[in-house]
Amino acid sequence: MAKFKDEVANNTHRFFINKLPELLEFAGCHEDVLLSGHDFSEPKVNSSKKNSAETIVFRVDSARIMLDAVKDTLDSMNETERKVMEYCYFNHLRIFEIAIRLSCSERLVSIYKIKALKSFATRFIAMQVKNGIDEKHIFDLTKTKEVA
């Protein structure tokens, strides 16, 4: 797993690697929907876990709202940041492959990636609030550990 010197970038990277696939699974969709004009208004409930129907519907609905916030956040980013996020986390390209697509150096892609991750983290908070996510369920990717 990638390790960034910046903790906000690390938090955001971990969100895309660990949490986003879980949200997509609960919503019953694939990561491509975040890059398309997909409407989350009719989620598919697909769970093999033995949960009550109410719990499953709540999870699907919560995941759908969170995915809307992710999509809105990506849509609000500048073109370069959005492309870097798309290439890295949805197309699963490596730095050198992204550099080729963007016609720039690998070093510049690394800089863009850190900037994009940090930008996503700050914008994501606002989008979650805008989409009506309860304060206690907001993913604050900007929080860093306090050094004692």
PDB file of C-alpha atoms in Angstrom:
ATOM      1  CA  MET A   1       0.000   0.000   0.000  1.00  0.00           C
ATOM      2  CA  ALA A   2       1.218   3.486  -0.797  1.00  0.00           C
ATOM      3  CA  LYS A   3       2.520   5.545   2.093  1.00  0.00           C
ATOM      4  CA  PHE A   4       2.449   9.311   1.860  1.00  0.00           C
ATOM      5  CA  LYS A   5       4.270  11.724   4.150  1.00  0.00           C
ATOM      6  CA  ASP A   6       1.037  13.701   4.407  1.00  0.00           C
ATOM      7  CA  GLU A   7      -1.510  12.095   6.755  1.00  0.00           C
ATOM      8  CA  VAL A   8      -4.533  13.629   5.002  1.00  0.00           C
ATOM      9  CA  ALA A   9      -3.365  12.071   1.726  1.00  0.00           C
ATOM     10  CA  ASN A  10      -2.918   8.751   3.555  1.00  0.00           C
ATOM     11  CA  ASN A  11      -6.410   8.923   5.048  1.00  0.00           C
ATOM     12  CA  THR A  12      -7.945   9.667   1.659  1.00  0.00           C
ATOM     13  CA  HIS A  13      -5.932   6.928  -0.057  1.00  0.00           C
ATOM     14  CA  ARG A  14      -7.116   4.408   2.568  1.00  0.00           C
ATOM     15  CA  PHE A  15     -10.712   5.588   2.072  1.00  0.00           C
ATOM     16  CA  PHE A  16     -10.493   4.830  -1.664  1.00  0.00           C
ATOM     17  CA  ILE A  17      -8.756   1.480  -1.137  1.00  0.00           C
ATOM     18  CA  ASN A  18     -10.758   0.167   1.848  1.00  0.00           C
ATOM     19  CA  LYS A  19     -14.027   2.022   2.420  1.00  0.00           C
ATOM     20  CA  LEU A  20     -15.187   2.864  -1.109  1.00  0.00           C
ATOM     21  CA  PRO A  21     -15.350  -0.804  -2.257  1.00  0.00           C
ATOM     22  CA  GLU A  22     -17.446  -1.578   0.843  1.00  0.00           C
ATOM     23  CA  LEU A  23     -19.858   1.281   0.066  1.00  0.00           C
ATOM     24  CA  LEU A  24     -20.150   0.144  -3.548  1.00  0.00           C
ATOM     25  CA  GLU A  25     -20.902  -3.406  -2.419  1.00  0.00           C
ATOM     26  CA  PHE A  26     -23.654  -2.248  -0.066  1.00  0.00           C
ATOM     27  CA  ALA A  27     -25.172  -0.117  -2.833  1.00  0.00           C
ATOM     28  CA  GLY A  28     -24.946  -3.079  -5.224  1.00  0.00           C
ATOM     29  CA  CYS A  29     -23.002  -1.271  -7.914  1.00  0.00           C
ATOM     30  CA  HIS A  30     -19.576  -1.059  -9.532  1.00  0.00           C
ATOM     31  CA  GLU A  31     -17.047   1.792  -9.220  1.00  0.00           C
ATOM     32  CA  ASP A  32     -17.779   2.874 -12.791  1.00  0.00           C
ATOM     33  CA  VAL A  33     -21.047   4.421 -11.589  1.00  0.00           C
ATOM     34  CA  LEU A  34     -19.086   7.160  -9.847  1.00  0.00           C
ATOM     35  CA  LEU A  35     -17.686   8.315 -13.180  1.00  0.00           C
ATOM     36  CA  SER A  36     -20.982   8.110 -15.035  1.00  0.00           C
ATOM     37  CA  GLY A  37     -24.288   9.849 -14.710  1.00  0.00           C
ATOM     38  CA  HIS A  38     -25.675   6.914 -12.710  1.00  0.00           C
ATOM     39  CA  ASP A  39     -28.679   7.619 -10.545  1.00  0.00           C
ATOM     40  CA  PHE A  40     -28.578   5.957  -7.127  1.00  0.00           C
ATOM     41  CA  SER A  41     -32.346   6.333  -6.623  1.00  0.00           C
ATOM     42  CA  GLU A  42     -33.054   2.619  -7.071  1.00  0.00           C
ATOM     43  CA  PRO A  43     -30.378   0.647  -5.201  1.00  0.00           C
ATOM     44  CA  LYS A  44     -30.093  -3.102  -5.511  1.00  0.00           C
ATOM     45  CA  VAL A  45     -30.164  -4.886  -2.174  1.00  0.00           C
ATOM     46  CA  ASN A  46     -27.640  -7.677  -2.473  1.00  0.00           C
ATOM     47  CA  SER A  47     -26.468  -9.128   0.803  1.00  0.00           C
ATOM     48  CA  SER A  48     -25.604 -12.634   1.861  1.00  0.00           C
ATOM     49  CA  LYS A  49     -25.241 -11.549   5.490  1.00  0.00           C
ATOM     50  CA  LYS A  50     -28.003 -12.530   7.910  1.00  0.00           C
ATOM     51  CA  ASN A  51     -29.264  -9.042   8.784  1.00  0.00           C
ATOM     52  CA  SER A  52     -32.791  -7.821   9.166  1.00  0.00           C
ATOM     53  CA  ALA A  53     -34.336  -6.267   6.067  1.00  0.00           C
ATOM     54  CA  GLU A  54     -34.450  -2.905   7.863  1.00  0.00           C
ATOM     55  CA  THR A  55     -30.705  -2.983   8.557  1.00  0.00           C
ATOM     56  CA  ILE A  56     -29.957  -3.907   4.958  1.00  0.00           C
ATOM     57  CA  VAL A  57     -32.150  -1.116   3.599  1.00  0.00           C
ATOM     58  CA  PHE A  58     -30.509   1.377   5.995  1.00  0.00           C
ATOM     59  CA  ARG A  59     -27.032   0.282   4.887  1.00  0.00           C
ATOM     60  CA  VAL A  60     -27.951   0.456   1.214  1.00  0.00           C
ATOM     61  CA  ASP A  61     -29.500   3.901   1.644  1.00  0.00           C
ATOM     62  CA  SER A  62     -26.537   5.172   3.688  1.00  0.00           C
ATOM     63  CA  ALA A  63     -24.082   3.812   1.129  1.00  0.00           C
ATOM     64  CA  ARG A  64     -26.061   5.403  -1.691  1.00  0.00           C
ATOM     65  CA  ILE A  65     -26.001   8.823   0.001  1.00  0.00           C
ATOM     66  CA  MET A  66     -22.277   8.506   0.703  1.00  0.00           C
ATOM     67  CA  LEU A  67     -21.597   7.493  -2.908  1.00  0.00           C
ATOM     68  CA  ASP A  68     -23.518  10.560  -4.065  1.00  0.00           C
ATOM     69  CA  ALA A  69     -21.177  12.647  -1.908  1.00  0.00           C
ATOM     70  CA  VAL A  70     -18.123  10.910  -3.426  1.00  0.00           C
ATOM     71  CA  LYS A  71     -19.439  11.495  -6.965  1.00  0.00           C
ATOM     72  CA  ASP A  72     -20.286  15.149  -6.225  1.00  0.00           C
ATOM     73  CA  THR A  73     -16.839  15.669  -4.716  1.00  0.00           C
ATOM     74  CA  LEU A  74     -15.090  14.193  -7.760  1.00  0.00           C
ATOM     75  CA  ASP A  75     -17.272  16.334 -10.038  1.00  0.00           C
ATOM     76  CA  SER A  76     -16.262  19.470  -8.101  1.00  0.00           C
ATOM     77  CA  MET A  77     -12.522  18.900  -8.574  1.00  0.00           C
ATOM     78  CA  ASN A  78     -10.467  20.511 -11.328  1.00  0.00           C
ATOM     79  CA  GLU A  79      -9.880  18.400 -14.428  1.00  0.00           C
ATOM     80  CA  THR A  80      -6.303  17.343 -13.626  1.00  0.00           C
ATOM     81  CA  GLU A  81      -7.127  16.318 -10.053  1.00  0.00           C
ATOM     82  CA  ARG A  82     -10.185  14.405 -11.199  1.00  0.00           C
ATOM     83  CA  LYS A  83      -8.269  12.597 -13.938  1.00  0.00           C
ATOM     84  CA  VAL A  84      -5.501  11.582 -11.528  1.00  0.00           C
ATOM     85  CA  MET A  85      -8.081  10.217  -9.074  1.00  0.00           C
ATOM     86  CA  GLU A  86      -9.929   8.436 -11.883  1.00  0.00           C
ATOM     87  CA  TYR A  87      -6.785   6.889 -13.368  1.00  0.00           C
ATOM     88  CA  CYS A  88      -5.403   5.849 -10.000  1.00  0.00           C
ATOM     89  CA  TYR A  89      -8.448   4.623  -8.081  1.00  0.00           C
ATOM     90  CA  PHE A  90     -10.941   3.621 -10.764  1.00  0.00           C
ATOM     91  CA  ASN A  91      -8.751   2.545 -13.686  1.00  0.00           C
ATOM     92  CA  HIS A  92      -6.073   1.237 -11.284  1.00  0.00           C
ATOM     93  CA  LEU A  93      -3.207   2.644 -13.345  1.00  0.00           C
ATOM     94  CA  ARG A  94       0.297   3.016 -11.974  1.00  0.00           C
ATOM     95  CA  ILE A  95       2.129   6.339 -11.765  1.00  0.00           C
ATOM     96  CA  PHE A  96       4.103   5.791 -14.979  1.00  0.00           C
ATOM     97  CA  GLU A  97       0.904   4.896 -16.880  1.00  0.00           C
ATOM     98  CA  ILE A  98      -0.812   8.036 -15.617  1.00  0.00           C
ATOM     99  CA  ALA A  99       2.231  10.090 -16.617  1.00  0.00           C
ATOM    100  CA  ILE A 100       1.937   8.775 -20.162  1.00  0.00           C
ATOM    101  CA  ARG A 101      -1.774   9.619 -20.329  1.00  0.00           C
ATOM    102  CA  LEU A 102      -1.240  13.113 -18.926  1.00  0.00           C
ATOM    103  CA  SER A 103       1.952  13.703 -20.937  1.00  0.00           C
ATOM    104  CA  CYS A 104       3.985  14.696 -17.907  1.00  0.00           C
ATOM    105  CA  SER A 105       6.675  13.296 -15.623  1.00  0.00           C
ATOM    106  CA  GLU A 106       6.077  10.639 -12.978  1.00  0.00           C
ATOM    107  CA  ARG A 107       7.252  13.130 -10.340  1.00  0.00           C
ATOM    108  CA  LEU A 108       4.570  15.588 -11.447  1.00  0.00           C
ATOM    109  CA  VAL A 109       1.914  12.868 -11.312  1.00  0.00           C
ATOM    110  CA  SER A 110       2.984  12.066  -7.737  1.00  0.00           C
ATOM    111  CA  ILE A 111       2.621  15.741  -6.817  1.00  0.00           C
ATOM    112  CA  TYR A 112      -0.781  15.910  -8.552  1.00  0.00           C
ATOM    113  CA  LYS A 113      -1.900  12.783  -6.727  1.00  0.00           C
ATOM    114  CA  ILE A 114      -1.085  14.154  -3.279  1.00  0.00           C
ATOM    115  CA  LYS A 115      -2.771  17.462  -4.138  1.00  0.00           C
ATOM    116  CA  ALA A 116      -5.820  15.625  -5.485  1.00  0.00           C
ATOM    117  CA  LEU A 117      -6.107  13.437  -2.380  1.00  0.00           C
ATOM    118  CA  LYS A 118      -5.895  16.468  -0.090  1.00  0.00           C
ATOM    119  CA  SER A 119      -8.351  18.414  -2.223  1.00  0.00           C
ATOM    120  CA  PHE A 120     -10.782  15.493  -2.179  1.00  0.00           C
ATOM    121  CA  ALA A 121     -10.542  15.260   1.622  1.00  0.00           C
ATOM    122  CA  THR A 122     -11.488  18.886   2.220  1.00  0.00           C
ATOM    123  CA  ARG A 123     -14.235  18.967  -0.424  1.00  0.00           C
ATOM    124  CA  PHE A 124     -15.667  15.644   0.731  1.00  0.00           C
ATOM    125  CA  ILE A 125     -16.641  17.020   4.140  1.00  0.00           C
ATOM    126  CA  ALA A 126     -18.703  19.786   2.547  1.00  0.00           C
ATOM    127  CA  MET A 127     -20.377  17.391   0.103  1.00  0.00           C
ATOM    128  CA  GLN A 128     -21.355  15.012   2.880  1.00  0.00           C
ATOM    129  CA  VAL A 129     -22.993  17.855   4.793  1.00  0.00           C
ATOM    130  CA  LYS A 130     -24.685  19.090   1.598  1.00  0.00           C
ATOM    131  CA  ASN A 131     -26.045  15.595   0.912  1.00  0.00           C
ATOM    132  CA  GLY A 132     -27.580  15.394   4.377  1.00  0.00           C
ATOM    133  CA  ILE A 133     -25.226  12.946   6.046  1.00  0.00           C
ATOM    134  CA  ASP A 134     -25.574  13.115   9.813  1.00  0.00           C
ATOM    135  CA  GLU A 135     -22.623  14.765  11.573  1.00  0.00           C
ATOM    136  CA  LYS A 136     -21.738  11.603  13.491  1.00  0.00           C
ATOM    137  CA  HIS A 137     -21.491   9.594  10.238  1.00  0.00           C
ATOM    138  CA  ILE A 138     -19.303  12.036   8.313  1.00  0.00           C
ATOM    139  CA  PHE A 139     -15.941  10.725   7.140  1.00  0.00           C
ATOM    140  CA  ASP A 140     -13.477  13.459   8.056  1.00  0.00           C
ATOM    141  CA  LEU A 141     -10.415  12.502   6.066  1.00  0.00           C
ATOM    142  CA  THR A 142      -8.626  15.685   7.184  1.00  0.00           C
ATOM    143  CA  LYS A 143      -8.274  14.591  10.800  1.00  0.00           C
ATOM    144  CA  THR A 144      -4.737  13.838  11.819  1.00  0.00           C
ATOM    145  CA  LYS A 145      -3.394  12.194  14.942  1.00  0.00           C
ATOM    146  CA  GLU A 146      -2.257  14.589  17.615  1.00  0.00           C
ATOM    147  CA  VAL A 147       1.397  14.246  18.483  1.00  0.00           C
ATOM    148  CA  ALA A 148       1.887  14.134  22.258  1.00  0.00           C
TER     149      ALA A 148
END
